[in-house]
Coordinates of C-alpha atoms and ligand atoms in Angstrom, one line a residue:
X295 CA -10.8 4.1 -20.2
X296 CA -8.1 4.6 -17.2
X297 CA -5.0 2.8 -18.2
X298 CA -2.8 1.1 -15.1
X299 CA 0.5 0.8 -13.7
X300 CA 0.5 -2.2 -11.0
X301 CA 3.5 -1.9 -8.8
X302 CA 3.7 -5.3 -6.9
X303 CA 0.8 -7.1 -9.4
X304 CA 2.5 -10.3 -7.9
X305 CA 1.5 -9.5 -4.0
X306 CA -1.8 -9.7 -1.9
X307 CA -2.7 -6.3 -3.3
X308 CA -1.3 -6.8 -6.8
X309 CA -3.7 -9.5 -7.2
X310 CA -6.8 -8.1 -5.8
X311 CA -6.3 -5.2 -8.2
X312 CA -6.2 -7.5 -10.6
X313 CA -9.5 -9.5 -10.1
X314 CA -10.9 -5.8 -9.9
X315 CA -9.8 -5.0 -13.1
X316 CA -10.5 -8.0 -14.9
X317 CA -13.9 -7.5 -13.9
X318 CA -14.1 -4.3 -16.1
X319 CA -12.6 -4.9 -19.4
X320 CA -14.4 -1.6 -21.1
X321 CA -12.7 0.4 -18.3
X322 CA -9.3 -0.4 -17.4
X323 CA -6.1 -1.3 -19.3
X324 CA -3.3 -2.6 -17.8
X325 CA 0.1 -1.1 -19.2
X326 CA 2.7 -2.0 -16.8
X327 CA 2.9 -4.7 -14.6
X328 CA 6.3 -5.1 -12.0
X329 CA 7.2 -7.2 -9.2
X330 CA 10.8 -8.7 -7.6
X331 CA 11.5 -12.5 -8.3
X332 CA 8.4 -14.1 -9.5
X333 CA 8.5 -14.0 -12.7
X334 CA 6.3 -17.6 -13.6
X335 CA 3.4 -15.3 -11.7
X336 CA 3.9 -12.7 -13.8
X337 CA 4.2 -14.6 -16.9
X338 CA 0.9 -16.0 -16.5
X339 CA -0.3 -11.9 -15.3
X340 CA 1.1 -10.5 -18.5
X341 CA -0.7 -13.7 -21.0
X342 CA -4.0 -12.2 -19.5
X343 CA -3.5 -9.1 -19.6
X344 CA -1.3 -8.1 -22.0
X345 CA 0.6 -5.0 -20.6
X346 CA 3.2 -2.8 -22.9
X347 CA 5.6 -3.5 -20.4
X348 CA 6.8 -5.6 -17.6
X349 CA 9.8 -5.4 -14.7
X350 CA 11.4 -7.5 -12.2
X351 CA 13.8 -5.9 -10.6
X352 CA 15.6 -9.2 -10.3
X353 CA 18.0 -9.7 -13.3
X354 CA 17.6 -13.6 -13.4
X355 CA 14.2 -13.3 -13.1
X356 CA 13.3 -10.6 -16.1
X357 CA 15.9 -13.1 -18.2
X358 CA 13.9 -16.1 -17.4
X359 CA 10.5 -14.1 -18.7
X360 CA 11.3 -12.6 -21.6
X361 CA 12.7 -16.1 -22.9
X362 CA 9.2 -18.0 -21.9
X363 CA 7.3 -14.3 -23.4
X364 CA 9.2 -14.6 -27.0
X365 CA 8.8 -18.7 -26.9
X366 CA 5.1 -17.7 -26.8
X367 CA 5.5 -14.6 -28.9
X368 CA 4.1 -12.1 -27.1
X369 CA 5.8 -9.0 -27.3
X370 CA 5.0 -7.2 -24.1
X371 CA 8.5 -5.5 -23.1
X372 CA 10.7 -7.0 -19.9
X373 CA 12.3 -4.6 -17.8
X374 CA 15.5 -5.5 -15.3
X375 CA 16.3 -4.1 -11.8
X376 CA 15.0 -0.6 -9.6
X377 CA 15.4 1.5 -12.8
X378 CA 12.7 -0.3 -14.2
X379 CA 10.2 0.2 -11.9
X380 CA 10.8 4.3 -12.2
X381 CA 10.1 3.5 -15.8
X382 CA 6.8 1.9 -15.5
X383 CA 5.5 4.3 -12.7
X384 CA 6.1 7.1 -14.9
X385 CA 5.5 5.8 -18.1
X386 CA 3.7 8.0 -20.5
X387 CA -0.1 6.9 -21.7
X388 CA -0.5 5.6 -18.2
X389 CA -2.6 7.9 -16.0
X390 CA -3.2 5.5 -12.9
X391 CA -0.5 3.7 -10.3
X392 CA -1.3 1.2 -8.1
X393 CA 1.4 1.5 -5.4
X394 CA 1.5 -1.9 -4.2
X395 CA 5.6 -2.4 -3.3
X396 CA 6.0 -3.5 0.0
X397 CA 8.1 -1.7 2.2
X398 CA 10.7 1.4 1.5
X399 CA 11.5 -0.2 -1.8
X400 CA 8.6 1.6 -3.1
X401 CA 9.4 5.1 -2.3
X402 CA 11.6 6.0 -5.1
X403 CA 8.6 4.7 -8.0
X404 CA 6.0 5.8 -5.6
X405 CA 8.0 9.6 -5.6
X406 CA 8.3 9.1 -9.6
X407 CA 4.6 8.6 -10.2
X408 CA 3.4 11.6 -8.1
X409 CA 6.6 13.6 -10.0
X410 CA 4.6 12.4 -13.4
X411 CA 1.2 13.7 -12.0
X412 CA -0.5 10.3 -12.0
X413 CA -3.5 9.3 -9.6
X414 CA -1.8 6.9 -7.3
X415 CA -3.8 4.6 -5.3
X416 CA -1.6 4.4 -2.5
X417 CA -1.0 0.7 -0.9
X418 CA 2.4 1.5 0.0
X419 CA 2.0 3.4 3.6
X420 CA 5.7 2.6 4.3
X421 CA 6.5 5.4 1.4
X422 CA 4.6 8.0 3.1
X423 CA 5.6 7.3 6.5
X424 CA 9.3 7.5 4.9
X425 CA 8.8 10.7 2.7
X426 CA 6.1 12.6 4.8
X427 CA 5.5 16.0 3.6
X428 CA 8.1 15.0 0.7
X429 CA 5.4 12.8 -1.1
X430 CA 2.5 15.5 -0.4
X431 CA 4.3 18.1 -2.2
X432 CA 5.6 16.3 -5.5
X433 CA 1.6 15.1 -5.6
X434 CA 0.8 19.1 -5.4
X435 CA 3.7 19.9 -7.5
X436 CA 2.9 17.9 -10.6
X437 CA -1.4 17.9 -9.8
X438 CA -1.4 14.4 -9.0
X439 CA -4.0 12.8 -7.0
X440 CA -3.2 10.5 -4.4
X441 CA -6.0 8.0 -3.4
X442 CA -5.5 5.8 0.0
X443 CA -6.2 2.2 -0.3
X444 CA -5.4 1.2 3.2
X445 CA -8.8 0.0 4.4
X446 CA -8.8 2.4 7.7
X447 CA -7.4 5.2 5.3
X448 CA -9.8 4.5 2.1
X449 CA -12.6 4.2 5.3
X450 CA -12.0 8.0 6.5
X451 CA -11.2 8.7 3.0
X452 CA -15.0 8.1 2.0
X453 CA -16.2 9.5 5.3
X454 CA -14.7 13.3 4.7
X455 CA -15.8 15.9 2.4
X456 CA -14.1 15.9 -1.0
X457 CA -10.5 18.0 -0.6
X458 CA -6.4 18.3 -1.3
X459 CA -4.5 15.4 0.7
X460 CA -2.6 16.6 3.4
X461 CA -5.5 20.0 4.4
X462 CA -7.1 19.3 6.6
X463 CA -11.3 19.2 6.9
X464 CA -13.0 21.7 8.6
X465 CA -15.3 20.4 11.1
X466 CA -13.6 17.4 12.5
X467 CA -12.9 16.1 16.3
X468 CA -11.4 13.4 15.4
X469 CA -10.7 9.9 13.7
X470 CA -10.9 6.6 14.9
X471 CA -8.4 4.5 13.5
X472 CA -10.0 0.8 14.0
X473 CA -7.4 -2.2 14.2
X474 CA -7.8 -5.7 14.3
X475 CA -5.8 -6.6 17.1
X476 CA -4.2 -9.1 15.0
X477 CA -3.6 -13.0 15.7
X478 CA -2.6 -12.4 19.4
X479 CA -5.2 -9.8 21.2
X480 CA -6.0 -12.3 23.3
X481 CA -2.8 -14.6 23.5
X482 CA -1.3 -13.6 26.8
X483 CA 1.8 -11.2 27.1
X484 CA 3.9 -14.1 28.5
X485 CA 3.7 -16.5 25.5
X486 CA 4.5 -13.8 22.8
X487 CA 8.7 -14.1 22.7
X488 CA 7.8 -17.7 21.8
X489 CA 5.4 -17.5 18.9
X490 CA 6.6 -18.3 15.1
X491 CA 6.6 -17.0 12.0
X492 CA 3.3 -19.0 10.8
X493 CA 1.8 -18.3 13.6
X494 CA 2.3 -14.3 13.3
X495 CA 1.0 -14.5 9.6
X496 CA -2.2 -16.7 10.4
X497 CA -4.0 -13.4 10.6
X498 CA -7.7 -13.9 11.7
X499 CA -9.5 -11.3 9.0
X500 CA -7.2 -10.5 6.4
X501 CA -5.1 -12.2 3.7
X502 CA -2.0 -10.6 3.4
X503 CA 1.5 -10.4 2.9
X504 CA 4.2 -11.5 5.3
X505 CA 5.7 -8.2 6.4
X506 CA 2.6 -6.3 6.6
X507 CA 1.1 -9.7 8.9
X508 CA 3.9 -9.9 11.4
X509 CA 3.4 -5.7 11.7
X510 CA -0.4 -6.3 12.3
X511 CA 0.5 -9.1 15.2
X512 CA 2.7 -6.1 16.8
X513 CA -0.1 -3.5 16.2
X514 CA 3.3 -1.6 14.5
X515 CA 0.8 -1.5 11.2
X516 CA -1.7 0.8 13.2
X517 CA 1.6 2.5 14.1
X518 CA 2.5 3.1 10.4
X519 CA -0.7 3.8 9.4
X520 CA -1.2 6.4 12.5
X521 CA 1.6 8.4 10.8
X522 CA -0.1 7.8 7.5
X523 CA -3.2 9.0 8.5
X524 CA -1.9 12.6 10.3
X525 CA -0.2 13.2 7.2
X526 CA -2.9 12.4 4.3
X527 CA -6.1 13.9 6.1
X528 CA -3.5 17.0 7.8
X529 CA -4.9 16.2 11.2
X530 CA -3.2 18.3 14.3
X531 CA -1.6 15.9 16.8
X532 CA -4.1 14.0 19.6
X533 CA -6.7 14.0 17.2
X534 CA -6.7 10.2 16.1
X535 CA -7.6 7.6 18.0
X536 CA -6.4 4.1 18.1
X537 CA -9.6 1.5 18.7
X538 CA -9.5 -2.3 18.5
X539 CA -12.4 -4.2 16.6
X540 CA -11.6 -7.5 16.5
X541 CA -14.1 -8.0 13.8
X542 CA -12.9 -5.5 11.4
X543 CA -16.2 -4.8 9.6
X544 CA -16.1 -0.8 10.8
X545 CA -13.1 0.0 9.1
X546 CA -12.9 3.9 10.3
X547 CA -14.4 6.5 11.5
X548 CA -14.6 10.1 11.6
X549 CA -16.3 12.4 14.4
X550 CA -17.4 15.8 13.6
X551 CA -17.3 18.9 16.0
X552 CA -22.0 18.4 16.2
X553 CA -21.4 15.1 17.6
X554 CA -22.1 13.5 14.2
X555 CA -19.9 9.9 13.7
X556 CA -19.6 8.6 10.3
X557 CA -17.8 5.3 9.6
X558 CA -17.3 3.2 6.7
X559 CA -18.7 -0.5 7.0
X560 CA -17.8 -3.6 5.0
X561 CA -16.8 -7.1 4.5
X562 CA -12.7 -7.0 5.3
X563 CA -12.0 -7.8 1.6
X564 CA -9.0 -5.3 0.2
X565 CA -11.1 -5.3 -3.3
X566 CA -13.6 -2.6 -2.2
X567 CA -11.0 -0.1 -1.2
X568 CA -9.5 -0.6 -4.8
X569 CA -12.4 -0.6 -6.9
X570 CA -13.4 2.2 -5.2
X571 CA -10.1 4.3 -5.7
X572 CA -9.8 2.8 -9.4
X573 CA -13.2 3.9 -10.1
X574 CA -13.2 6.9 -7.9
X575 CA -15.7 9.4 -7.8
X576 CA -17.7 6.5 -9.6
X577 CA -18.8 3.0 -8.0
X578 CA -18.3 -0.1 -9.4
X579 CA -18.7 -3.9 -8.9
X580 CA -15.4 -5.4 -7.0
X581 CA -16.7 -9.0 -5.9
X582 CA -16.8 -8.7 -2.3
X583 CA -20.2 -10.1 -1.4
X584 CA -22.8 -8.0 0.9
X585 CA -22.5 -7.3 4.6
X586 CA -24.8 -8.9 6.4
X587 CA -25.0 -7.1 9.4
X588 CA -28.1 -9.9 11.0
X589 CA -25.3 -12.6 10.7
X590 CA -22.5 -10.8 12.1
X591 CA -24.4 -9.3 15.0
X592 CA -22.2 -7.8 17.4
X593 CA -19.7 -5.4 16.8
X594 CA -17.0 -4.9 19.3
X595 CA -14.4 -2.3 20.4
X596 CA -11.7 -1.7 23.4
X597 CA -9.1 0.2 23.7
X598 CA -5.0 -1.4 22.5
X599 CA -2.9 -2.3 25.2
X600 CA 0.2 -0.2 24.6
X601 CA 2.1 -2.3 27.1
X602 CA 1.8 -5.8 25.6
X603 CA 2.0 -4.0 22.3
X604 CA 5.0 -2.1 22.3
X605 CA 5.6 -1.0 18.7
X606 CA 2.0 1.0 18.7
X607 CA 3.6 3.3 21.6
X608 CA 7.0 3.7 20.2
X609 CA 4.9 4.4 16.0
X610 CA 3.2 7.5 18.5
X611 CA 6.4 8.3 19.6
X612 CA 8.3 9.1 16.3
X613 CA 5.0 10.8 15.0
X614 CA 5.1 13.1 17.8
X615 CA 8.9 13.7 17.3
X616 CA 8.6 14.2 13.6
X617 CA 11.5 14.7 11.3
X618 CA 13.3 11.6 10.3
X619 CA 11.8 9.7 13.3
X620 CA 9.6 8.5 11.2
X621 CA 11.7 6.9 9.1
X622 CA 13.8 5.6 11.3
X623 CA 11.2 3.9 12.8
X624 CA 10.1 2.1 9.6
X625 CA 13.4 1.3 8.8
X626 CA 14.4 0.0 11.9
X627 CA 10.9 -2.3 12.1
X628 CA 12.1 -3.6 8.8
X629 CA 15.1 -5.2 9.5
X630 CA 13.5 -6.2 12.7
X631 CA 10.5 -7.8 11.2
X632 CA 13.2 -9.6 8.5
X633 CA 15.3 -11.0 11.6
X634 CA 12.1 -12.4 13.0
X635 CA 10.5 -13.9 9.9
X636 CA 14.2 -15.6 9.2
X637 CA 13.9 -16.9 12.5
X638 CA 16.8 -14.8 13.8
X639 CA 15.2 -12.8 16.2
X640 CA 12.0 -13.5 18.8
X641 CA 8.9 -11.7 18.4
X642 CA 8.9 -9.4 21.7
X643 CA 12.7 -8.2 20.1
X644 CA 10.8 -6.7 17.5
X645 CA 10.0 -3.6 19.5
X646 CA 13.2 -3.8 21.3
X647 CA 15.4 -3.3 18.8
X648 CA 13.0 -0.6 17.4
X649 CA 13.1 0.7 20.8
X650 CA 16.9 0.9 20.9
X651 CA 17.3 2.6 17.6
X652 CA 15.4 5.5 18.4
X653 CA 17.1 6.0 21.1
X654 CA 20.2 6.8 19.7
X655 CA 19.4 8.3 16.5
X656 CA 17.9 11.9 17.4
X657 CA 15.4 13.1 15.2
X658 CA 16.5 15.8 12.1
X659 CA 14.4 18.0 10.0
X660 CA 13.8 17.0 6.1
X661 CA 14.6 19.7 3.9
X662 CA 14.5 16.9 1.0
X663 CA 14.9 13.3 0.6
X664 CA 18.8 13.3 1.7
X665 CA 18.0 13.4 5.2
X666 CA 15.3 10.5 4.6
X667 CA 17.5 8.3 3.4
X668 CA 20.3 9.1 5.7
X669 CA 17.8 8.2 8.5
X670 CA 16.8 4.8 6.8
X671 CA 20.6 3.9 6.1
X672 CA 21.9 4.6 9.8
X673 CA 18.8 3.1 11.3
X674 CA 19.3 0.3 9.4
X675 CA 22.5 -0.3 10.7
X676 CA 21.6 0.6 14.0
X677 CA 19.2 -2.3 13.9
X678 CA 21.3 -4.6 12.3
X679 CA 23.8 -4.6 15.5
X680 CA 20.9 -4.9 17.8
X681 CA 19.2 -7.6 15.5
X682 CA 22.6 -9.3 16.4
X683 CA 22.8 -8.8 20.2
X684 CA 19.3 -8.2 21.4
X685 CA 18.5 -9.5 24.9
X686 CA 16.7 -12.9 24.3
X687 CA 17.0 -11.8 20.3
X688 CA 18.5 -14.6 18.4
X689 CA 16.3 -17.8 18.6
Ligands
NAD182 P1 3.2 -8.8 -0.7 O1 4.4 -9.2 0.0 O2 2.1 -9.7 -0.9 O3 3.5 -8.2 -2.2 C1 4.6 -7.3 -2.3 C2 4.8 -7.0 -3.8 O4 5.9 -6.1 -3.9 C3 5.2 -8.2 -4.7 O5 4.6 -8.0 -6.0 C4 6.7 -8.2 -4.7 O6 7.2 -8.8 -5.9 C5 7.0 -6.7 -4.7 N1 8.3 -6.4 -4.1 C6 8.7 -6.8 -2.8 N2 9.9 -6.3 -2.6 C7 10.3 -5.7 -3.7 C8 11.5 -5.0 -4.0 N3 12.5 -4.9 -3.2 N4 11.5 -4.4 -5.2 C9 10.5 -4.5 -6.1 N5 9.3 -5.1 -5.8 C10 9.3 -5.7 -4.6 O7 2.6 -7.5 0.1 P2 1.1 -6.9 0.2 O8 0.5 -7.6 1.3 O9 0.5 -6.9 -1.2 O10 1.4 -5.4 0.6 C11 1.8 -4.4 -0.3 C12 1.7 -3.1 0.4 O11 0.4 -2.8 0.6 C13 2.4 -3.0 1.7 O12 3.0 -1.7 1.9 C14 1.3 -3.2 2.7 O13 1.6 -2.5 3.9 C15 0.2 -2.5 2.0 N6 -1.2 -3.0 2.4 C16 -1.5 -4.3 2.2 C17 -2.7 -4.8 2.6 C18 -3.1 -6.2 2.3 O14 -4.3 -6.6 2.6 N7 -2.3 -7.1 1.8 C19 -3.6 -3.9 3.2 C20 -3.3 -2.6 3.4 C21 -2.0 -2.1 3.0
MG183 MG1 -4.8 -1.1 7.1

């Protein structure tokens, strides 16, 4: 029996794990369950499932459920505010977290489960991109595992011989990172600063959150997940490869130094990464219905246009600089992607504001996490002046 810490059970990927585990009552318990404001989704999480304990890290929120919890007398514990989520993702008789915070409010629970020497399945890439090395060495530190759950990630994951995150394989070329191309690969360059919020979201393959859509209309999610990827599979720099597939059936690949190409195929449905890192080195049943290659037929890939799609180039950028630029660059595409999903910046500002804030924050080593978060708070307020000025910013 593994027994589960959910992170975010209220998101996209919350919920997914969730239908995965419900489908396995003999094998997984649920122990903790956290998420920000919505506790009436919650509520109804923790009747099913019964957890030990549950957080919201609003205080409002963890009031209202633990009234409507003892009106129904169940006694599952409620947790209030950020010390709460360190609590459940390194709570004892829990040996599994799902990492599924978005954004750089998950490092410091992400940092506290691989500190505890759980298996994290990691949803979460902002964390990593954010910590770097940092997370890789408190997941060697303590023996934790750390399982990717990012599609392309879990993909190359599967493709590569079994080893320790962050050492590399022997025998690779390279890695194809495959990417959607999101809502507007074929929307034309021009019409971009005008596109809205709903249209950004209306993704054409995946469900998903809000932040992590408007990042995959900018291609800045390949970005992330570029820097992700060098850092969990400890691949030299030049040797991953950006491809569109607008169908998003070949979720990765991997090319070996014989010529060999091994990719992971499937229907774009988040529940087979997860059951597959929940059940991992076993396989079990996660719902996703079979590929059926006959009906699909073709299977297309180009190459990303770095020029209408700014944010991949600056994302390859800050991984070649290194240091904090990673983290900069996170923190400055969240604030930019908050601007433009309050409707107070245009799309195209995205990358400019991004743009402009590594420009005038220069890159430092990490020794630890100070200099992380001293990236993300200057970057942040960095951004937050350009938010406020950028050319053709403000709608
Ligand atoms: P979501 O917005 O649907 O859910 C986010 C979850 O995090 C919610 O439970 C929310 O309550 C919680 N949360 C948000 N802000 C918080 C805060 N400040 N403090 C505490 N909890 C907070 O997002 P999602 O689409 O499920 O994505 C989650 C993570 O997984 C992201 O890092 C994303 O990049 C990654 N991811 C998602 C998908 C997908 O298909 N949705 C695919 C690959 C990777
Ligand atoms: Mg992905």
């Amino acid at each position: 029996m593994r027994t589960l810490t959910i992170l975010g059970s209220t998101g996209s990927i919350g919920c997914s794990t969730l239908d995965v585990v419900a489908r396995h009552p003999q094998r997984f318990r649920v122990e903790a369950l956290t998420a920000r404001g919505r506790w009436q989704v919650l509520l109804e999480q923790v009747r099913r499932h019964r957890p030990r304990l549950a957080v919201l890290t609003e205080p409002a929120a963890a009031s209202a459920l633990r009234a409507a919890l003892a009106a129904e007398g169940i006694t599952t514990e409620v947790l209030a505010g950020e010390e709460g989520l360190g609590i459940a993702a390194s709570l004892a008789g829990v040996d599994t977290v799902m990492a599924a915070i978005v954004g750089s409010a998950g490092l410091t629970p992400t940092l506290a489960a691989a500190r505890a020497g759980k298996r994290i399945l990691l949803a979460n890439k902002e964390a990593l991109v954010m910590s770097g090395r940092l997370l890789l060495e408190a997941v060697a530190a303590s023996g934790a595992e750390l399982l990717p759950i990012d599609s392309e990630h879990n993909a190359i994951f599967q493709c590569l011989p079994p080893g320790r995150p962050g050492v590399p394989a022997r025998g690779v070329r390279r890695v194809w990172l495959t990417a959607s191309g999101g809502p507007f690969l074929r929307v034309p360059a021009e019409r971009l600063a005008s596109v809205t919020p709903d249209e950004a979201c209306a993704h054409p393959r995946w469900r998903m959150g809000r932040k992590i859509s408007v990042d995959s209309a900018t291609l800045m999610n390949k970005g992330l997940e570029l820097i992700e990827a060098y850092l969990l599979f400890g691949l030299p720099h030049g040797a991953i490869e950006v491809v569109v597939h607008p169908e998003s059936i070949v979720h990765s690949l991997v090319e070996y130094t014989d010529g060999s190409t091994l990719a992971q195929l499937g229907n774009p449905d988040m529940r087979t990464p997860i059951a597959h890192a929940l059940a991992w080195p076993e396989r079990i049943e996660s719902g996703v219905e079979s590929l059926d290659l006959v009906r699909q037929g073709a299977l297309r890939f180009e190459a990303p246009d770095r020029t209408k799609f700014r944010c991949l180039a600056l994302a390859e950028q800050a991984a070649l600089a290194g240091g904090t630029a990673p983290a900069a660059l996170n923190a400055a595409n969240e604030v930019a992607v908050a601007a433009f999903l309050g409707g107070r910046l245009n799309f195209t500002a995205i990358a400019t504001v991004i743009e402009r804030v590594l420009e005038r924050l220069a890159p430092a080593d990490v020794a630890g996490l100070d200099e992380v978060l001293e990236a993300d708070r200057h970057a942040r307020a960095l951004a937050d002046g350009f938010v406020a000025t950028a050319p053709g910013g403000p709608r």
